[in-house]
Amino acid sequence: MDQRESMTANVWQKPFALWVIAGGLVYMSIALLYLGLQFALAGGLTGTGGGLLAFLFLFIAVFLIAAGFSLREKRWAYVLSAAASIVLLLLFGSFIIDSYRNPADSGFWLSATGIPVLSLVILFSILAFWQGKDGLAQNRYLASPQSVGGLLTVAVIGFVIGSIVVGAIGAGVILRTISTGAADIDIVSGAATAAIAYSPQSFHLTLASGGKVTWINKDTTSHTVTSNQTGQFDSGTFGVGATWSHTFTTAGTYYYYCTIHPMMWGVVVVS
Ligand SMILES: [Cu+2]
């Protein structure tokens, strides 16, 4: 066997559990990179958005380091894999669960794949660390895909594929329903990058009509309706298909924007 052959053989002889850990972390790195690029393109680079982006890249770096050194059977890398995965799940927990609840949300695929994949990474990292002293090769469920560990991995992959398929069908139904929803102002599909995010961009009403204005989110991601003048009105984050209303009691011109995508703006003119 020449040297190159022996190196290839050596890599493929790594315990199966390490491939699951490294594969899961590399998948999450690619997913976070995609998410970060989408976010940057949507104009989220300004303000707190820049911080979030830096945070995503920190996670990508840590995940890739943990993946690489896990494959080299470093025990500290198993700890790093488990810890970084747990921290990511905890930090983005509310965001992840919101997306998971609504298949029409553009973050659904990330939640539907991220939660099972990271859970598997955490499980195998802890098991690898625990068994690491005696060597993983001694434990069939960590060493070989033809084991309980392999079966669990296949089950998780199946669950992920199932979730994505069912989610896609559900999303179609939900988006068809949303498109018929009526309100005064629509947050349009693709609002983050649309020339007119809130339609109509300029909405006129009279106090005599009651002063109530309702927004509906027809996009596939969450947005806010936030007054440029601090404290006048703020919807907070509202999800796909949701509506939010505000009643104006004073005549005036009210500019507003989205705190998540600051390029989005509209105006309500009350007379
Ligand atoms: Cu927005």
Short mmCIF file of N, CA, C and O in Angstrom, two decimals, residues 61-189:
data_model
loop_
_atom_site.label_atom_id
_atom_site.label_comp_id
_atom_site.label_asym_id
_atom_site.label_seq_id
_atom_site.Cartn_x
_atom_site.Cartn_y
_atom_site.Cartn_z
N ALA A 61 -17.14 29.46 12.73
CA ALA A 61 -15.72 29.18 13.00
C ALA A 61 -15.58 28.10 14.08
O ALA A 61 -14.83 27.13 13.91
N VAL A 62 -16.32 28.25 15.18
CA VAL A 62 -16.23 27.29 16.28
C VAL A 62 -16.69 25.91 15.82
O VAL A 62 -16.05 24.89 16.12
N PHE A 63 -17.79 25.85 15.05
CA PHE A 63 -18.31 24.57 14.56
C PHE A 63 -17.28 23.86 13.67
O PHE A 63 -17.08 22.65 13.79
N LEU A 64 -16.62 24.63 12.79
CA LEU A 64 -15.67 24.01 11.87
C LEU A 64 -14.43 23.51 12.62
O LEU A 64 -13.90 22.43 12.33
N ILE A 65 -13.98 24.29 13.61
CA ILE A 65 -12.83 23.85 14.44
C ILE A 65 -13.22 22.57 15.18
O ILE A 65 -12.47 21.58 15.19
N ALA A 66 -14.41 22.57 15.80
CA ALA A 66 -14.87 21.40 16.56
C ALA A 66 -14.99 20.18 15.64
O ALA A 66 -14.61 19.06 16.02
N ALA A 67 -15.49 20.38 14.40
CA ALA A 67 -15.65 19.28 13.46
C ALA A 67 -14.29 18.69 13.08
O ALA A 67 -14.09 17.47 13.13
N GLY A 68 -13.35 19.57 12.74
CA GLY A 68 -12.02 19.13 12.30
C GLY A 68 -11.29 18.34 13.39
O GLY A 68 -10.76 17.26 13.12
N PHE A 69 -11.31 18.86 14.60
CA PHE A 69 -10.55 18.20 15.68
C PHE A 69 -11.29 17.00 16.26
O PHE A 69 -10.66 16.10 16.82
N SER A 70 -12.62 16.96 16.10
CA SER A 70 -13.36 15.75 16.50
C SER A 70 -12.91 14.59 15.62
O SER A 70 -12.70 13.47 16.11
N LEU A 71 -12.74 14.86 14.31
CA LEU A 71 -12.29 13.80 13.39
C LEU A 71 -10.87 13.34 13.74
O LEU A 71 -10.48 12.24 13.39
N ARG A 72 -10.10 14.20 14.43
CA ARG A 72 -8.75 13.80 14.86
C ARG A 72 -8.78 13.16 16.24
O ARG A 72 -7.74 13.00 16.88
N GLU A 73 -10.01 12.88 16.71
CA GLU A 73 -10.22 12.18 17.99
C GLU A 73 -9.67 12.95 19.19
O GLU A 73 -9.15 12.37 20.13
N LYS A 74 -9.77 14.30 19.13
CA LYS A 74 -9.39 15.11 20.29
C LYS A 74 -10.59 15.18 21.23
O LYS A 74 -11.67 15.60 20.81
N ARG A 75 -10.38 14.83 22.48
CA ARG A 75 -11.52 14.81 23.42
C ARG A 75 -12.06 16.21 23.70
O ARG A 75 -13.25 16.39 23.90
N TRP A 76 -11.16 17.21 23.70
CA TRP A 76 -11.65 18.58 23.94
C TRP A 76 -12.59 19.02 22.83
O TRP A 76 -13.50 19.84 23.04
N ALA A 77 -12.39 18.49 21.62
CA ALA A 77 -13.24 18.88 20.48
C ALA A 77 -14.66 18.32 20.65
O ALA A 77 -15.63 18.95 20.22
N TYR A 78 -14.79 17.15 21.31
CA TYR A 78 -16.13 16.62 21.59
C TYR A 78 -16.88 17.56 22.54
O TYR A 78 -18.07 17.82 22.38
N VAL A 79 -16.12 18.05 23.55
CA VAL A 79 -16.73 18.98 24.52
C VAL A 79 -17.16 20.26 23.80
O VAL A 79 -18.27 20.76 23.99
N LEU A 80 -16.27 20.77 22.93
CA LEU A 80 -16.57 21.99 22.17
C LEU A 80 -17.80 21.78 21.27
O LEU A 80 -18.68 22.64 21.19
N SER A 81 -17.88 20.62 20.61
CA SER A 81 -19.02 20.30 19.73
C SER A 81 -20.33 20.36 20.51
O SER A 81 -21.29 21.01 20.08
N ALA A 82 -20.35 19.67 21.65
CA ALA A 82 -21.58 19.61 22.45
C ALA A 82 -21.92 20.99 22.99
O ALA A 82 -23.07 21.44 22.89
N ALA A 83 -20.91 21.68 23.55
CA ALA A 83 -21.17 22.98 24.18
C ALA A 83 -21.66 24.01 23.16
O ALA A 83 -22.66 24.70 23.40
N ALA A 84 -20.99 24.10 22.01
CA ALA A 84 -21.39 25.09 20.99
C ALA A 84 -22.80 24.80 20.47
O ALA A 84 -23.58 25.72 20.24
N SER A 85 -23.12 23.50 20.31
CA SER A 85 -24.46 23.13 19.83
C SER A 85 -25.54 23.51 20.84
O SER A 85 -26.59 24.05 20.47
N ILE A 86 -25.26 23.25 22.12
CA ILE A 86 -26.23 23.58 23.17
C ILE A 86 -26.42 25.10 23.24
O ILE A 86 -27.54 25.60 23.30
N VAL A 87 -25.30 25.84 23.20
CA VAL A 87 -25.38 27.31 23.28
C VAL A 87 -26.19 27.87 22.11
O VAL A 87 -27.05 28.73 22.29
N LEU A 88 -25.96 27.34 20.90
CA LEU A 88 -26.70 27.82 19.73
C LEU A 88 -28.20 27.57 19.90
O LEU A 88 -29.03 28.46 19.65
N LEU A 89 -28.56 26.37 20.36
CA LEU A 89 -29.98 26.03 20.56
C LEU A 89 -30.61 26.95 21.61
O LEU A 89 -31.74 27.40 21.45
N LEU A 90 -29.86 27.23 22.69
CA LEU A 90 -30.42 28.07 23.76
C LEU A 90 -30.56 29.53 23.31
O LEU A 90 -31.59 30.15 23.53
N LEU A 91 -29.52 30.05 22.64
CA LEU A 91 -29.51 31.45 22.25
C LEU A 91 -30.61 31.76 21.23
O LEU A 91 -31.27 32.79 21.30
N PHE A 92 -30.76 30.86 20.24
CA PHE A 92 -31.74 31.12 19.19
C PHE A 92 -33.03 30.34 19.43
O PHE A 92 -33.84 30.18 18.53
N GLY A 93 -33.18 29.85 20.67
CA GLY A 93 -34.33 28.99 21.01
C GLY A 93 -35.67 29.54 20.60
O GLY A 93 -36.44 28.88 19.90
N SER A 94 -35.96 30.80 20.98
CA SER A 94 -37.29 31.36 20.72
C SER A 94 -37.49 31.55 19.22
O SER A 94 -38.55 31.26 18.68
N PHE A 95 -36.44 32.00 18.54
CA PHE A 95 -36.48 32.19 17.08
C PHE A 95 -36.69 30.85 16.37
O PHE A 95 -37.50 30.72 15.46
N ILE A 96 -35.95 29.82 16.85
CA ILE A 96 -36.01 28.50 16.23
C ILE A 96 -37.41 27.90 16.40
O ILE A 96 -37.98 27.35 15.46
N ILE A 97 -37.98 28.05 17.61
CA ILE A 97 -39.29 27.44 17.88
C ILE A 97 -40.39 28.18 17.10
O ILE A 97 -41.29 27.55 16.54
N ASP A 98 -40.28 29.52 17.02
CA ASP A 98 -41.25 30.29 16.23
C ASP A 98 -41.28 29.81 14.78
O ASP A 98 -42.34 29.63 14.19
N SER A 99 -40.10 29.61 14.20
CA SER A 99 -40.01 29.15 12.81
C SER A 99 -40.53 27.73 12.67
O SER A 99 -41.18 27.38 11.68
N TYR A 100 -40.25 26.89 13.67
CA TYR A 100 -40.64 25.48 13.60
C TYR A 100 -42.16 25.35 13.64
O TYR A 100 -42.74 24.44 13.06
N ARG A 101 -42.81 26.30 14.35
CA ARG A 101 -44.27 26.25 14.50
C ARG A 101 -44.98 26.58 13.21
O ARG A 101 -46.14 26.24 13.03
N ASN A 102 -44.31 27.33 12.32
CA ASN A 102 -44.98 27.83 11.13
C ASN A 102 -44.21 27.42 9.87
O ASN A 102 -43.22 28.03 9.52
N PRO A 103 -44.69 26.37 9.18
CA PRO A 103 -43.97 25.90 7.99
C PRO A 103 -43.84 26.96 6.90
O PRO A 103 -42.98 26.85 6.03
N ALA A 104 -44.71 27.99 6.94
CA ALA A 104 -44.64 29.03 5.91
C ALA A 104 -43.52 30.02 6.20
O ALA A 104 -43.18 30.84 5.36
N ASP A 105 -42.94 29.95 7.40
CA ASP A 105 -41.83 30.83 7.74
C ASP A 105 -40.58 30.39 6.99
O ASP A 105 -40.29 29.20 6.89
N SER A 106 -39.84 31.38 6.46
CA SER A 106 -38.68 31.03 5.63
C SER A 106 -37.58 30.36 6.46
O SER A 106 -36.67 29.76 5.90
N GLY A 107 -37.66 30.47 7.79
CA GLY A 107 -36.67 29.80 8.64
C GLY A 107 -37.04 28.39 9.01
O GLY A 107 -36.31 27.72 9.74
N PHE A 108 -38.18 27.89 8.50
CA PHE A 108 -38.68 26.56 8.90
C PHE A 108 -37.66 25.46 8.60
O PHE A 108 -37.38 24.62 9.45
N TRP A 109 -37.11 25.47 7.39
CA TRP A 109 -36.17 24.41 7.00
C TRP A 109 -34.98 24.36 7.93
O TRP A 109 -34.49 23.29 8.28
N LEU A 110 -34.54 25.56 8.39
CA LEU A 110 -33.37 25.61 9.28
C LEU A 110 -33.71 24.99 10.65
O LEU A 110 -32.93 24.23 11.20
N SER A 111 -34.91 25.32 11.17
CA SER A 111 -35.32 24.75 12.45
C SER A 111 -35.57 23.25 12.33
O SER A 111 -35.16 22.47 13.18
N ALA A 112 -36.25 22.86 11.23
CA ALA A 112 -36.63 21.46 11.05
C ALA A 112 -35.40 20.56 10.86
O ALA A 112 -35.42 19.39 11.20
N THR A 113 -34.32 21.12 10.32
CA THR A 113 -33.10 20.33 10.17
C THR A 113 -32.16 20.56 11.36
O THR A 113 -31.56 19.63 11.86
N GLY A 114 -32.09 21.81 11.84
CA GLY A 114 -31.13 22.17 12.88
C GLY A 114 -31.37 21.49 14.21
O GLY A 114 -30.42 21.01 14.83
N ILE A 115 -32.64 21.44 14.66
CA ILE A 115 -32.92 20.86 15.97
C ILE A 115 -32.54 19.37 16.00
O ILE A 115 -31.78 18.95 16.88
N PRO A 116 -33.00 18.53 15.05
CA PRO A 116 -32.61 17.11 15.09
C PRO A 116 -31.11 16.90 14.88
O PRO A 116 -30.50 16.08 15.57
N VAL A 117 -30.51 17.65 13.93
CA VAL A 117 -29.09 17.46 13.63
C VAL A 117 -28.23 17.83 14.86
O VAL A 117 -27.34 17.08 15.26
N LEU A 118 -28.53 18.98 15.48
CA LEU A 118 -27.75 19.40 16.64
C LEU A 118 -27.96 18.45 17.82
O LEU A 118 -27.02 18.16 18.56
N SER A 119 -29.19 17.93 17.97
CA SER A 119 -29.45 16.96 19.05
C SER A 119 -28.58 15.72 18.87
O SER A 119 -28.01 15.20 19.83
N LEU A 120 -28.48 15.27 17.63
CA LEU A 120 -27.66 14.09 17.32
C LEU A 120 -26.18 14.38 17.60
O LEU A 120 -25.47 13.55 18.18
N VAL A 121 -25.72 15.58 17.21
CA VAL A 121 -24.33 15.98 17.45
C VAL A 121 -24.05 15.99 18.96
O VAL A 121 -23.03 15.47 19.41
N ILE A 122 -24.98 16.57 19.73
CA ILE A 122 -24.80 16.66 21.18
C ILE A 122 -24.71 15.25 21.77
O ILE A 122 -23.79 14.94 22.54
N LEU A 123 -25.63 14.37 21.35
CA LEU A 123 -25.65 13.00 21.89
C LEU A 123 -24.34 12.26 21.59
O LEU A 123 -23.70 11.71 22.49
N PHE A 124 -23.93 12.28 20.32
CA PHE A 124 -22.71 11.55 19.94
C PHE A 124 -21.45 12.19 20.54
O PHE A 124 -20.50 11.48 20.86
N SER A 125 -21.45 13.51 20.71
CA SER A 125 -20.28 14.18 21.31
C SER A 125 -20.12 13.74 22.76
O SER A 125 -19.01 13.45 23.21
N ILE A 126 -21.23 13.72 23.48
CA ILE A 126 -21.18 13.31 24.90
C ILE A 126 -20.75 11.85 25.00
O ILE A 126 -19.87 11.51 25.80
N LEU A 127 -21.32 10.99 24.15
CA LEU A 127 -20.96 9.57 24.18
C LEU A 127 -19.49 9.37 23.80
O LEU A 127 -18.78 8.57 24.43
N ALA A 128 -19.02 10.14 22.80
CA ALA A 128 -17.63 10.00 22.36
C ALA A 128 -16.67 10.44 23.47
O ALA A 128 -15.64 9.82 23.70
N PHE A 129 -17.04 11.53 24.15
CA PHE A 129 -16.19 12.01 25.25
C PHE A 129 -16.14 10.97 26.37
O PHE A 129 -15.09 10.65 26.90
N TRP A 130 -17.28 10.43 26.67
CA TRP A 130 -17.44 9.47 27.76
C TRP A 130 -16.62 8.20 27.49
O TRP A 130 -15.98 7.66 28.38
N GLN A 131 -16.65 7.74 26.22
CA GLN A 131 -15.96 6.50 25.86
C GLN A 131 -14.56 6.76 25.32
O GLN A 131 -13.86 5.83 24.94
N GLY A 132 -14.19 8.07 25.23
CA GLY A 132 -12.97 8.45 24.52
C GLY A 132 -11.70 7.85 25.09
O GLY A 132 -10.75 7.60 24.35
N LYS A 133 -11.65 7.63 26.40
CA LYS A 133 -10.42 7.16 27.04
C LYS A 133 -10.02 5.77 26.54
O LYS A 133 -8.86 5.51 26.25
N ASP A 134 -11.02 4.88 26.44
CA ASP A 134 -10.71 3.51 26.04
C ASP A 134 -10.62 3.38 24.52
O ASP A 134 -10.27 2.32 24.01
N GLY A 135 -10.97 4.44 23.82
CA GLY A 135 -10.98 4.39 22.36
C GLY A 135 -12.37 4.06 21.86
O GLY A 135 -13.04 3.16 22.38
N LEU A 136 -12.81 4.81 20.86
CA LEU A 136 -14.18 4.66 20.36
C LEU A 136 -14.38 3.33 19.64
O LEU A 136 -15.48 2.80 19.59
N ALA A 137 -13.28 2.79 19.09
CA ALA A 137 -13.38 1.57 18.28
C ALA A 137 -13.92 0.40 19.09
O ALA A 137 -14.49 -0.54 18.53
N GLN A 138 -13.78 0.48 20.42
CA GLN A 138 -14.25 -0.62 21.27
C GLN A 138 -15.78 -0.64 21.39
O GLN A 138 -16.34 -1.63 21.82
N ASN A 139 -16.41 0.48 21.04
CA ASN A 139 -17.86 0.56 21.19
C ASN A 139 -18.53 0.52 19.83
O ASN A 139 -18.43 1.47 19.06
N ARG A 140 -19.21 -0.59 19.58
CA ARG A 140 -19.77 -0.80 18.25
C ARG A 140 -20.72 0.32 17.82
O ARG A 140 -20.70 0.75 16.68
N TYR A 141 -21.54 0.81 18.77
CA TYR A 141 -22.54 1.83 18.41
C TYR A 141 -21.88 3.16 18.04
O TYR A 141 -22.52 4.02 17.45
N LEU A 142 -20.62 3.36 18.43
CA LEU A 142 -19.90 4.57 18.03
C LEU A 142 -18.98 4.30 16.84
O LEU A 142 -18.67 5.19 16.06
N ALA A 143 -18.53 3.06 16.71
CA ALA A 143 -17.51 2.73 15.71
C ALA A 143 -18.09 2.44 14.34
O ALA A 143 -17.51 2.81 13.32
N SER A 144 -19.25 1.79 14.31
CA SER A 144 -19.76 1.28 13.04
C SER A 144 -21.17 1.78 12.76
O SER A 144 -22.01 1.85 13.67
N PRO A 145 -21.47 2.10 11.48
CA PRO A 145 -22.84 2.50 11.15
C PRO A 145 -23.82 1.32 11.25
O PRO A 145 -25.03 1.54 11.34
N GLN A 146 -23.28 0.09 11.22
CA GLN A 146 -24.18 -1.07 11.36
C GLN A 146 -24.37 -1.39 12.83
O GLN A 146 -23.88 -2.38 13.36
N SER A 147 -25.09 -0.47 13.52
CA SER A 147 -25.26 -0.57 14.97
C SER A 147 -26.46 0.26 15.37
O SER A 147 -27.10 0.89 14.52
N VAL A 148 -26.76 0.30 16.67
CA VAL A 148 -27.85 1.14 17.18
C VAL A 148 -27.60 2.61 16.82
O VAL A 148 -28.52 3.33 16.44
N GLY A 149 -26.33 3.02 16.92
CA GLY A 149 -25.97 4.40 16.58
C GLY A 149 -26.29 4.71 15.13
O GLY A 149 -26.81 5.79 14.82
N GLY A 150 -26.00 3.78 14.24
CA GLY A 150 -26.28 3.96 12.81
C GLY A 150 -27.77 4.03 12.54
O GLY A 150 -28.25 4.87 11.77
N LEU A 151 -28.51 3.17 13.24
CA LEU A 151 -29.97 3.12 13.09
C LEU A 151 -30.60 4.45 13.52
O LEU A 151 -31.48 5.00 12.84
N LEU A 152 -30.09 4.98 14.64
CA LEU A 152 -30.58 6.26 15.16
C LEU A 152 -30.30 7.38 14.15
O LEU A 152 -31.17 8.22 13.88
N THR A 153 -29.11 7.35 13.56
CA THR A 153 -28.73 8.37 12.58
C THR A 153 -29.67 8.33 11.36
O THR A 153 -30.15 9.36 10.90
N VAL A 154 -29.94 7.11 10.88
CA VAL A 154 -30.84 6.95 9.73
C VAL A 154 -32.24 7.45 10.09
O VAL A 154 -32.90 8.13 9.31
N ALA A 155 -32.68 7.14 11.33
CA ALA A 155 -34.01 7.57 11.78
C ALA A 155 -34.09 9.10 11.81
O ALA A 155 -35.10 9.68 11.38
N VAL A 156 -33.04 9.76 12.29
CA VAL A 156 -33.03 11.22 12.37
C VAL A 156 -33.07 11.82 10.96
O VAL A 156 -33.83 12.75 10.69
N ILE A 157 -32.27 11.25 10.04
CA ILE A 157 -32.26 11.74 8.66
C ILE A 157 -33.66 11.59 8.04
O ILE A 157 -34.18 12.49 7.39
N GLY A 158 -34.29 10.44 8.30
CA GLY A 158 -35.65 10.20 7.80
C GLY A 158 -36.64 11.21 8.35
O GLY A 158 -37.48 11.75 7.62
N PHE A 159 -36.51 11.48 9.65
CA PHE A 159 -37.40 12.44 10.32
C PHE A 159 -37.24 13.83 9.70
O PHE A 159 -38.22 14.53 9.44
N VAL A 160 -35.98 14.21 9.45
CA VAL A 160 -35.70 15.53 8.87
C VAL A 160 -36.32 15.64 7.47
O VAL A 160 -37.00 16.62 7.16
N ILE A 161 -36.11 14.61 6.64
CA ILE A 161 -36.66 14.63 5.28
C ILE A 161 -38.19 14.70 5.34
O ILE A 161 -38.83 15.48 4.64
N GLY A 162 -38.79 13.90 6.23
CA GLY A 162 -40.24 13.90 6.41
C GLY A 162 -40.76 15.28 6.80
O GLY A 162 -41.74 15.76 6.24
N SER A 163 -40.07 15.92 7.76
CA SER A 163 -40.49 17.25 8.22
C SER A 163 -40.46 18.26 7.08
O SER A 163 -41.36 19.08 6.94
N ILE A 164 -39.40 18.20 6.27
CA ILE A 164 -39.24 19.16 5.18
C ILE A 164 -40.37 18.97 4.15
O ILE A 164 -40.97 19.94 3.67
N VAL A 165 -40.69 17.70 3.83
CA VAL A 165 -41.73 17.42 2.83
C VAL A 165 -43.10 17.87 3.35
O VAL A 165 -43.82 18.61 2.68
N VAL A 166 -43.44 17.46 4.58
CA VAL A 166 -44.73 17.84 5.17
C VAL A 166 -44.80 19.37 5.33
O VAL A 166 -45.82 19.99 5.06
N GLY A 167 -43.66 19.96 5.75
CA GLY A 167 -43.60 21.42 5.92
C GLY A 167 -43.87 22.15 4.62
O GLY A 167 -44.60 23.14 4.59
N ALA A 168 -43.29 21.65 3.53
CA ALA A 168 -43.47 22.29 2.22
C ALA A 168 -44.94 22.25 1.79
O ALA A 168 -45.47 23.23 1.27
N ILE A 169 -45.60 21.11 2.05
CA ILE A 169 -47.02 20.99 1.71
C ILE A 169 -47.84 21.96 2.56
O ILE A 169 -48.68 22.71 2.05
N GLY A 170 -47.54 21.98 3.87
CA GLY A 170 -48.24 22.88 4.80
C GLY A 170 -48.04 24.34 4.42
O GLY A 170 -48.99 25.13 4.45
N ALA A 171 -46.82 24.67 4.04
CA ALA A 171 -46.50 26.06 3.69
C ALA A 171 -47.36 26.54 2.52
O ALA A 171 -47.86 27.66 2.52
N GLY A 172 -47.55 25.65 1.52
CA GLY A 172 -48.38 26.00 0.36
C GLY A 172 -49.79 26.35 0.78
O GLY A 172 -50.34 27.37 0.34
N VAL A 173 -50.35 25.53 1.68
CA VAL A 173 -51.72 25.75 2.15
C VAL A 173 -51.81 27.07 2.93
O VAL A 173 -52.70 27.89 2.70
N ILE A 174 -50.85 27.26 3.84
CA ILE A 174 -50.86 28.46 4.69
C ILE A 174 -50.73 29.72 3.83
O ILE A 174 -51.48 30.68 4.01
N LEU A 175 -49.80 29.69 2.87
CA LEU A 175 -49.57 30.90 2.05
C LEU A 175 -50.77 31.22 1.18
O LEU A 175 -51.08 32.39 0.94
N ARG A 176 -51.49 30.18 0.71
CA ARG A 176 -52.71 30.42 -0.08
C ARG A 176 -53.76 31.11 0.79
O ARG A 176 -54.46 32.01 0.35
N THR A 177 -53.88 30.67 2.04
CA THR A 177 -54.84 31.26 2.97
C THR A 177 -54.47 32.71 3.28
O THR A 177 -55.32 33.60 3.26
N ILE A 178 -53.19 32.94 3.54
CA ILE A 178 -52.73 34.29 3.88
C ILE A 178 -53.00 35.27 2.74
O ILE A 178 -53.42 36.40 2.97
N SER A 179 -52.80 34.81 1.50
CA SER A 179 -52.90 35.72 0.36
C SER A 179 -54.31 36.30 0.22
O SER A 179 -54.50 37.35 -0.37
N THR A 180 -55.32 35.62 0.79
CA THR A 180 -56.69 36.13 0.71
C THR A 180 -57.05 37.00 1.93
O THR A 180 -58.12 37.58 1.98
N GLY A 181 -56.16 37.08 2.92
CA GLY A 181 -56.42 37.87 4.12
C GLY A 181 -56.51 39.35 3.79
O GLY A 181 -55.74 39.85 2.97
N ALA A 182 -57.46 40.05 4.43
CA ALA A 182 -57.65 41.46 4.13
C ALA A 182 -57.25 42.33 5.31
O ALA A 182 -57.53 42.00 6.46
N ALA A 183 -56.58 43.43 5.02
CA ALA A 183 -56.21 44.43 6.03
C ALA A 183 -56.02 45.75 5.30
O ALA A 183 -56.14 45.81 4.08
N ASP A 184 -55.72 46.82 6.08
CA ASP A 184 -55.49 48.11 5.43
C ASP A 184 -54.16 48.12 4.68
O ASP A 184 -54.05 48.63 3.58
N ILE A 185 -53.15 47.57 5.33
CA ILE A 185 -51.81 47.60 4.76
C ILE A 185 -51.22 46.20 4.75
O ILE A 185 -51.22 45.51 5.78
N ASP A 186 -50.73 45.76 3.58
CA ASP A 186 -50.07 44.46 3.45
C ASP A 186 -48.56 44.61 3.63
O ASP A 186 -47.97 45.51 3.04
N ILE A 187 -47.96 43.71 4.39
CA ILE A 187 -46.51 43.55 4.31
C ILE A 187 -46.33 42.53 3.20
O ILE A 187 -46.76 41.38 3.33
N VAL A 188 -45.75 42.97 2.09
CA VAL A 188 -45.76 42.16 0.87
C VAL A 188 -44.78 41.00 0.94
O VAL A 188 -43.87 40.99 1.77
N SER A 189 -44.96 40.04 0.07
CA SER A 189 -44.03 38.91 -0.05
C SER A 189 -42.66 39.43 -0.48
O SER A 189 -42.56 40.25 -1.39
#
